[in-house]
Amino acid sequence: MRPDVASSPLLTDLYQLTMLDAYRRERMFGPAVFELFTRRLPENRNFLVAAGLAQAVEFLENLEFSAAELEWLAESGRFPPDFIDWLADFRFTGDLWAMPEGTVFFADEPVLRVRAPLPEAQLVESRLMNIVHFQTLIASKAARCVLAADGRTLVDFGMRRAHEAHAALFAARAAYLAGFDGTATVLAGQRFGIPLYGTMAHSYVQAHESEEEAFAAFARARPEGLVLLIDTYDVETAVRRVIELDRALKASGRPGVSAVRLDSGDLAAGARRIRRMLDAGGSPDVGVFLSGNLDEHKIRRIVAGDVPAAGFGVGTNLDTSGDAPSIDFAYKLQSYEGSPRRKRSPGKATWPCAKQVWRRTGPDGRLAGDRIAPADEAPAAGQGRPLLVPVMDNGRRCDEDLSLETARARAAGALASLPAALRSMEPAGQYPVEISPALQRLAEAADAAVS
């Protein structure tokens, strides 16, 4: 068994393999174009943030069936021996175009475009959707928290409520990409270089004979960046103890208390009360950090109320995207052997052919509108800049910078370019996305060609 199941080509839907066998029998190896897009935005999202491209490229680069996986498929009895032999040499040899991570996008706009021999482009569908869907989901939720926090520190606290290990790891990555300052998930620090933040649990305080002893012991163990959890027992008593400890530490020449964390109750009222006590007690440099079932709406209310909070830890509502737990992503065939293809199902119709998304910005640098057009259509004057860029060519990655830090900087720029209405936590009017006349004509031609 592979040490990391995420790299296995068997992490797919059965019908991908049954279609591959059928394509092989029919010798259908011609070039196919598939695109990944969302049909509609979740009701409570004004935009989405593309994420997961680096992992998608890694998956495509390393796509290969192991001997053990081929043996298991053979023993399953579902496939003929010559199909198993054919899979032994299976690799991704196609091209990939994509919106770089951190790009803001909207409904109907292709985020990824795959051009490859039909069986290759088909097999990667399920895993590409799986990768891009999850990180885009979390990055889009995190971006709303970033907008609501208005420059205050944000830390991902959601690992323990995430849907298993990979979700926890990649939620931390997606949140950092979208603008979070760090994570409590240690593996994300090791894998991706994301800054790590951590304080203490209530159990640490409870394990000591007194809260005062717990604070002093933790200060001895972790003198740098000392953050103390103050709501295990009585908050006001804990704050007085923090003030005394902060004074004693500074008097001895050691660093004082960096911050206190409040994790329960009325966070806004509690933060105000704590701030008054700290200031009056001679500890104005001790910050107040808030956590406890936070989301972008609660953060916005706290910030709008001028609550003296230095930062926020966001957990369950971030790593599960609780209010919008899925995006209506689809990965559909757009052309085969040069002929346009499209789906016409009610509510699920698609636009055919390989496409490009062109983005215009206004004089103020804010997004003004997008245009979806055939990829080979010459850009019109004033059409803007293309969003999809080449990422892989003949199965090998291009020189596009896929680093997390570059994606993070891109996301920051994208959020700054959003019109005021789209930055709101409330549903805004639909962002203008135009379908080019040439694309509409191709759709009519594709419909006429299907018997």
mmCIF file of C-alpha atoms in Angstrom, residues 41-201:
data_model
loop_
_atom_site.group_PDB
_atom_site.id
_atom_site.type_symbol
_atom_site.label_atom_id
_atom_site.label_comp_id
_atom_site.label_asym_id
_atom_site.label_seq_id
_atom_site.Cartn_x
_atom_site.Cartn_y
_atom_site.Cartn_z
ATOM 1 C CA LEU A 41 -21.525 30.208 -6.747
ATOM 2 C CA PRO A 42 -22.818 29.103 -3.361
ATOM 3 C CA GLU A 43 -25.681 31.350 -2.274
ATOM 4 C CA ASN A 44 -23.575 33.093 0.364
ATOM 5 C CA ARG A 45 -20.446 33.652 -1.735
ATOM 6 C CA ASN A 46 -19.789 36.658 -3.961
ATOM 7 C CA PHE A 47 -16.594 35.178 -5.411
ATOM 8 C CA LEU A 48 -14.307 32.162 -5.133
ATOM 9 C CA VAL A 49 -10.522 31.944 -4.753
ATOM 10 C CA ALA A 50 -8.702 29.354 -6.889
ATOM 11 C CA ALA A 51 -6.505 27.015 -4.853
ATOM 12 C CA GLY A 52 -4.962 23.546 -5.084
ATOM 13 C CA LEU A 53 -3.119 23.924 -8.399
ATOM 14 C CA ALA A 54 0.267 22.942 -6.971
ATOM 15 C CA GLN A 55 -1.145 19.652 -5.678
ATOM 16 C CA ALA A 56 -3.007 19.067 -8.951
ATOM 17 C CA VAL A 57 0.243 19.400 -10.904
ATOM 18 C CA GLU A 58 2.026 17.090 -8.468
ATOM 19 C CA PHE A 59 -0.703 14.493 -8.960
ATOM 20 C CA LEU A 60 -0.498 14.665 -12.761
ATOM 21 C CA GLU A 61 3.300 14.520 -12.780
ATOM 22 C CA ASN A 62 3.364 11.366 -10.670
ATOM 23 C CA LEU A 63 0.355 9.559 -12.122
ATOM 24 C CA GLU A 64 1.303 5.887 -12.306
ATOM 25 C CA PHE A 65 -0.190 2.559 -11.278
ATOM 26 C CA SER A 66 1.983 0.575 -8.874
ATOM 27 C CA ALA A 67 2.571 -3.152 -9.241
ATOM 28 C CA ALA A 68 0.425 -3.783 -6.156
ATOM 29 C CA GLU A 69 -2.439 -1.714 -7.555
ATOM 30 C CA LEU A 70 -2.301 -3.509 -10.898
ATOM 31 C CA GLU A 71 -2.260 -6.845 -9.115
ATOM 32 C CA TRP A 72 -5.313 -5.883 -7.085
ATOM 33 C CA LEU A 73 -7.179 -4.753 -10.211
ATOM 34 C CA ALA A 74 -6.336 -8.030 -11.924
ATOM 35 C CA GLU A 75 -7.530 -10.056 -8.945
ATOM 36 C CA SER A 76 -10.777 -8.072 -8.768
ATOM 37 C CA GLY A 77 -11.922 -9.803 -11.953
ATOM 38 C CA ARG A 78 -13.486 -6.615 -13.320
ATOM 39 C CA PHE A 79 -11.018 -6.063 -16.157
ATOM 40 C CA PRO A 80 -9.295 -8.179 -18.832
ATOM 41 C CA PRO A 81 -5.563 -8.913 -18.597
ATOM 42 C CA ASP A 82 -4.668 -6.779 -21.623
ATOM 43 C CA PHE A 83 -6.254 -3.751 -19.948
ATOM 44 C CA ILE A 84 -4.131 -4.317 -16.837
ATOM 45 C CA ASP A 85 -1.038 -4.563 -19.040
ATOM 46 C CA TRP A 86 -2.013 -1.326 -20.774
ATOM 47 C CA LEU A 87 -2.386 0.476 -17.444
ATOM 48 C CA ALA A 88 1.169 -0.492 -16.490
ATOM 49 C CA ASP A 89 2.478 2.143 -18.931
ATOM 50 C CA PHE A 90 -0.209 4.740 -18.187
ATOM 51 C CA ARG A 91 1.124 8.284 -17.621
ATOM 52 C CA PHE A 92 -0.205 11.814 -18.052
ATOM 53 C CA THR A 93 1.313 13.257 -21.243
ATOM 54 C CA GLY A 94 -1.042 16.161 -21.833
ATOM 55 C CA ASP A 95 -1.183 19.924 -21.386
ATOM 56 C CA LEU A 96 -2.638 21.860 -18.477
ATOM 57 C CA TRP A 97 -3.757 25.480 -18.474
ATOM 58 C CA ALA A 98 -5.049 27.022 -15.269
ATOM 59 C CA MET A 99 -5.908 30.112 -13.307
ATOM 60 C CA PRO A 100 -2.950 30.566 -10.947
ATOM 61 C CA GLU A 101 -3.708 29.964 -7.284
ATOM 62 C CA GLY A 102 -5.017 33.043 -5.533
ATOM 63 C CA THR A 103 -7.027 34.198 -8.566
ATOM 64 C CA VAL A 104 -10.600 35.308 -7.879
ATOM 65 C CA PHE A 105 -13.136 33.714 -10.223
ATOM 66 C CA PHE A 106 -16.859 33.378 -10.867
ATOM 67 C CA ALA A 107 -19.489 30.993 -12.258
ATOM 68 C CA ASP A 108 -18.932 29.345 -15.676
ATOM 69 C CA GLU A 109 -15.258 30.379 -15.775
ATOM 70 C CA PRO A 110 -12.845 27.470 -16.370
ATOM 71 C CA VAL A 111 -10.317 27.179 -13.548
ATOM 72 C CA LEU A 112 -8.401 24.331 -15.219
ATOM 73 C CA ARG A 113 -8.194 23.176 -18.826
ATOM 74 C CA VAL A 114 -6.771 19.745 -19.653
ATOM 75 C CA ARG A 115 -5.806 18.768 -23.194
ATOM 76 C CA ALA A 116 -4.626 15.168 -23.498
ATOM 77 C CA PRO A 117 -5.417 11.842 -25.162
ATOM 78 C CA LEU A 118 -8.999 11.067 -24.187
ATOM 79 C CA PRO A 119 -8.261 8.260 -21.693
ATOM 80 C CA GLU A 120 -5.728 10.404 -19.832
ATOM 81 C CA ALA A 121 -7.962 13.457 -19.682
ATOM 82 C CA GLN A 122 -10.815 11.258 -18.496
ATOM 83 C CA LEU A 123 -9.029 9.371 -15.723
ATOM 84 C CA VAL A 124 -7.813 12.493 -13.917
ATOM 85 C CA GLU A 125 -11.303 13.986 -13.569
ATOM 86 C CA SER A 126 -12.236 12.739 -10.107
ATOM 87 C CA ARG A 127 -8.958 13.491 -8.369
ATOM 88 C CA LEU A 128 -8.532 16.932 -9.964
ATOM 89 C CA MET A 129 -12.010 17.885 -8.832
ATOM 90 C CA ASN A 130 -11.269 16.505 -5.376
ATOM 91 C CA ILE A 131 -8.051 18.501 -5.017
ATOM 92 C CA VAL A 132 -9.228 21.818 -6.443
ATOM 93 C CA HIS A 133 -12.684 21.695 -4.874
ATOM 94 C CA PHE A 134 -11.485 21.348 -1.297
ATOM 95 C CA GLN A 135 -8.735 23.923 -1.282
ATOM 96 C CA THR A 136 -10.844 26.407 -3.254
ATOM 97 C CA LEU A 137 -13.683 25.877 -0.779
ATOM 98 C CA ILE A 138 -11.462 26.662 2.224
ATOM 99 C CA ALA A 139 -9.525 29.487 0.552
ATOM 100 C CA SER A 140 -12.813 31.174 -0.364
ATOM 101 C CA LYS A 141 -14.077 30.912 3.219
ATOM 102 C CA ALA A 142 -10.742 32.131 4.576
ATOM 103 C CA ALA A 143 -10.768 35.112 2.205
ATOM 104 C CA ARG A 144 -14.039 36.279 3.730
ATOM 105 C CA CYS A 145 -12.482 36.085 7.190
ATOM 106 C CA VAL A 146 -9.499 38.093 5.920
ATOM 107 C CA LEU A 147 -11.798 40.814 4.584
ATOM 108 C CA ALA A 148 -13.777 40.867 7.827
ATOM 109 C CA ALA A 149 -10.677 40.983 10.058
ATOM 110 C CA ASP A 150 -9.426 44.165 8.355
ATOM 111 C CA GLY A 151 -5.735 43.582 9.040
ATOM 112 C CA ARG A 152 -5.942 41.796 12.394
ATOM 113 C CA THR A 153 -4.057 38.532 12.923
ATOM 114 C CA LEU A 154 -5.854 35.366 11.788
ATOM 115 C CA VAL A 155 -4.805 31.841 12.751
ATOM 116 C CA ASP A 156 -6.216 28.511 11.536
ATOM 117 C CA PHE A 157 -7.346 26.520 14.599
ATOM 118 C CA GLY A 158 -9.449 23.942 12.733
ATOM 119 C CA MET A 159 -7.360 20.770 12.524
ATOM 120 C CA ARG A 160 -9.244 18.760 15.147
ATOM 121 C CA ARG A 161 -12.622 19.370 13.478
ATOM 122 C CA ALA A 162 -11.391 18.930 9.898
ATOM 123 C CA HIS A 163 -12.545 15.901 7.944
ATOM 124 C CA GLU A 164 -9.435 13.776 8.597
ATOM 125 C CA ALA A 165 -5.722 14.290 8.075
ATOM 126 C CA HIS A 166 -5.451 15.532 4.499
ATOM 127 C CA ALA A 167 -8.302 17.980 5.016
ATOM 128 C CA ALA A 168 -6.572 19.446 8.072
ATOM 129 C CA LEU A 169 -3.253 19.814 6.265
ATOM 130 C CA PHE A 170 -4.624 21.363 3.097
ATOM 131 C CA ALA A 171 -7.105 23.580 4.940
ATOM 132 C CA ALA A 172 -4.116 25.167 6.667
ATOM 133 C CA ARG A 173 -2.456 25.675 3.276
ATOM 134 C CA ALA A 174 -5.572 27.135 1.652
ATOM 135 C CA ALA A 175 -6.230 29.492 4.560
ATOM 136 C CA TYR A 176 -2.646 30.790 4.501
ATOM 137 C CA LEU A 177 -2.870 31.232 0.725
ATOM 138 C CA ALA A 178 -5.995 33.374 1.224
ATOM 139 C CA GLY A 179 -4.308 35.623 3.773
ATOM 140 C CA PHE A 180 -4.334 33.950 7.197
ATOM 141 C CA ASP A 181 -1.183 34.684 9.176
ATOM 142 C CA GLY A 182 -0.547 31.125 10.306
ATOM 143 C CA THR A 183 -1.867 27.852 11.655
ATOM 144 C CA ALA A 184 -1.782 25.704 14.747
ATOM 145 C CA THR A 185 -1.255 22.596 12.568
ATOM 146 C CA VAL A 186 2.393 21.646 12.995
ATOM 147 C CA LEU A 187 2.632 19.462 9.884
ATOM 148 C CA ALA A 188 1.543 22.426 7.743
ATOM 149 C CA GLY A 189 4.519 24.319 9.120
ATOM 150 C CA GLN A 190 6.858 21.475 8.239
ATOM 151 C CA ARG A 191 5.378 20.801 4.773
ATOM 152 C CA PHE A 192 4.628 24.317 3.566
ATOM 153 C CA GLY A 193 6.616 26.692 5.773
ATOM 154 C CA ILE A 194 3.452 28.246 7.216
ATOM 155 C CA PRO A 195 4.078 30.202 10.454
ATOM 156 C CA LEU A 196 2.958 28.277 13.533
ATOM 157 C CA TYR A 197 0.934 29.703 16.405
ATOM 158 C CA GLY A 198 -0.010 28.013 19.668
ATOM 159 C CA THR A 199 -0.943 28.749 23.253
ATOM 160 C CA MET A 200 -2.180 26.239 25.824
ATOM 161 C CA ALA A 201 -5.270 24.166 26.514
#
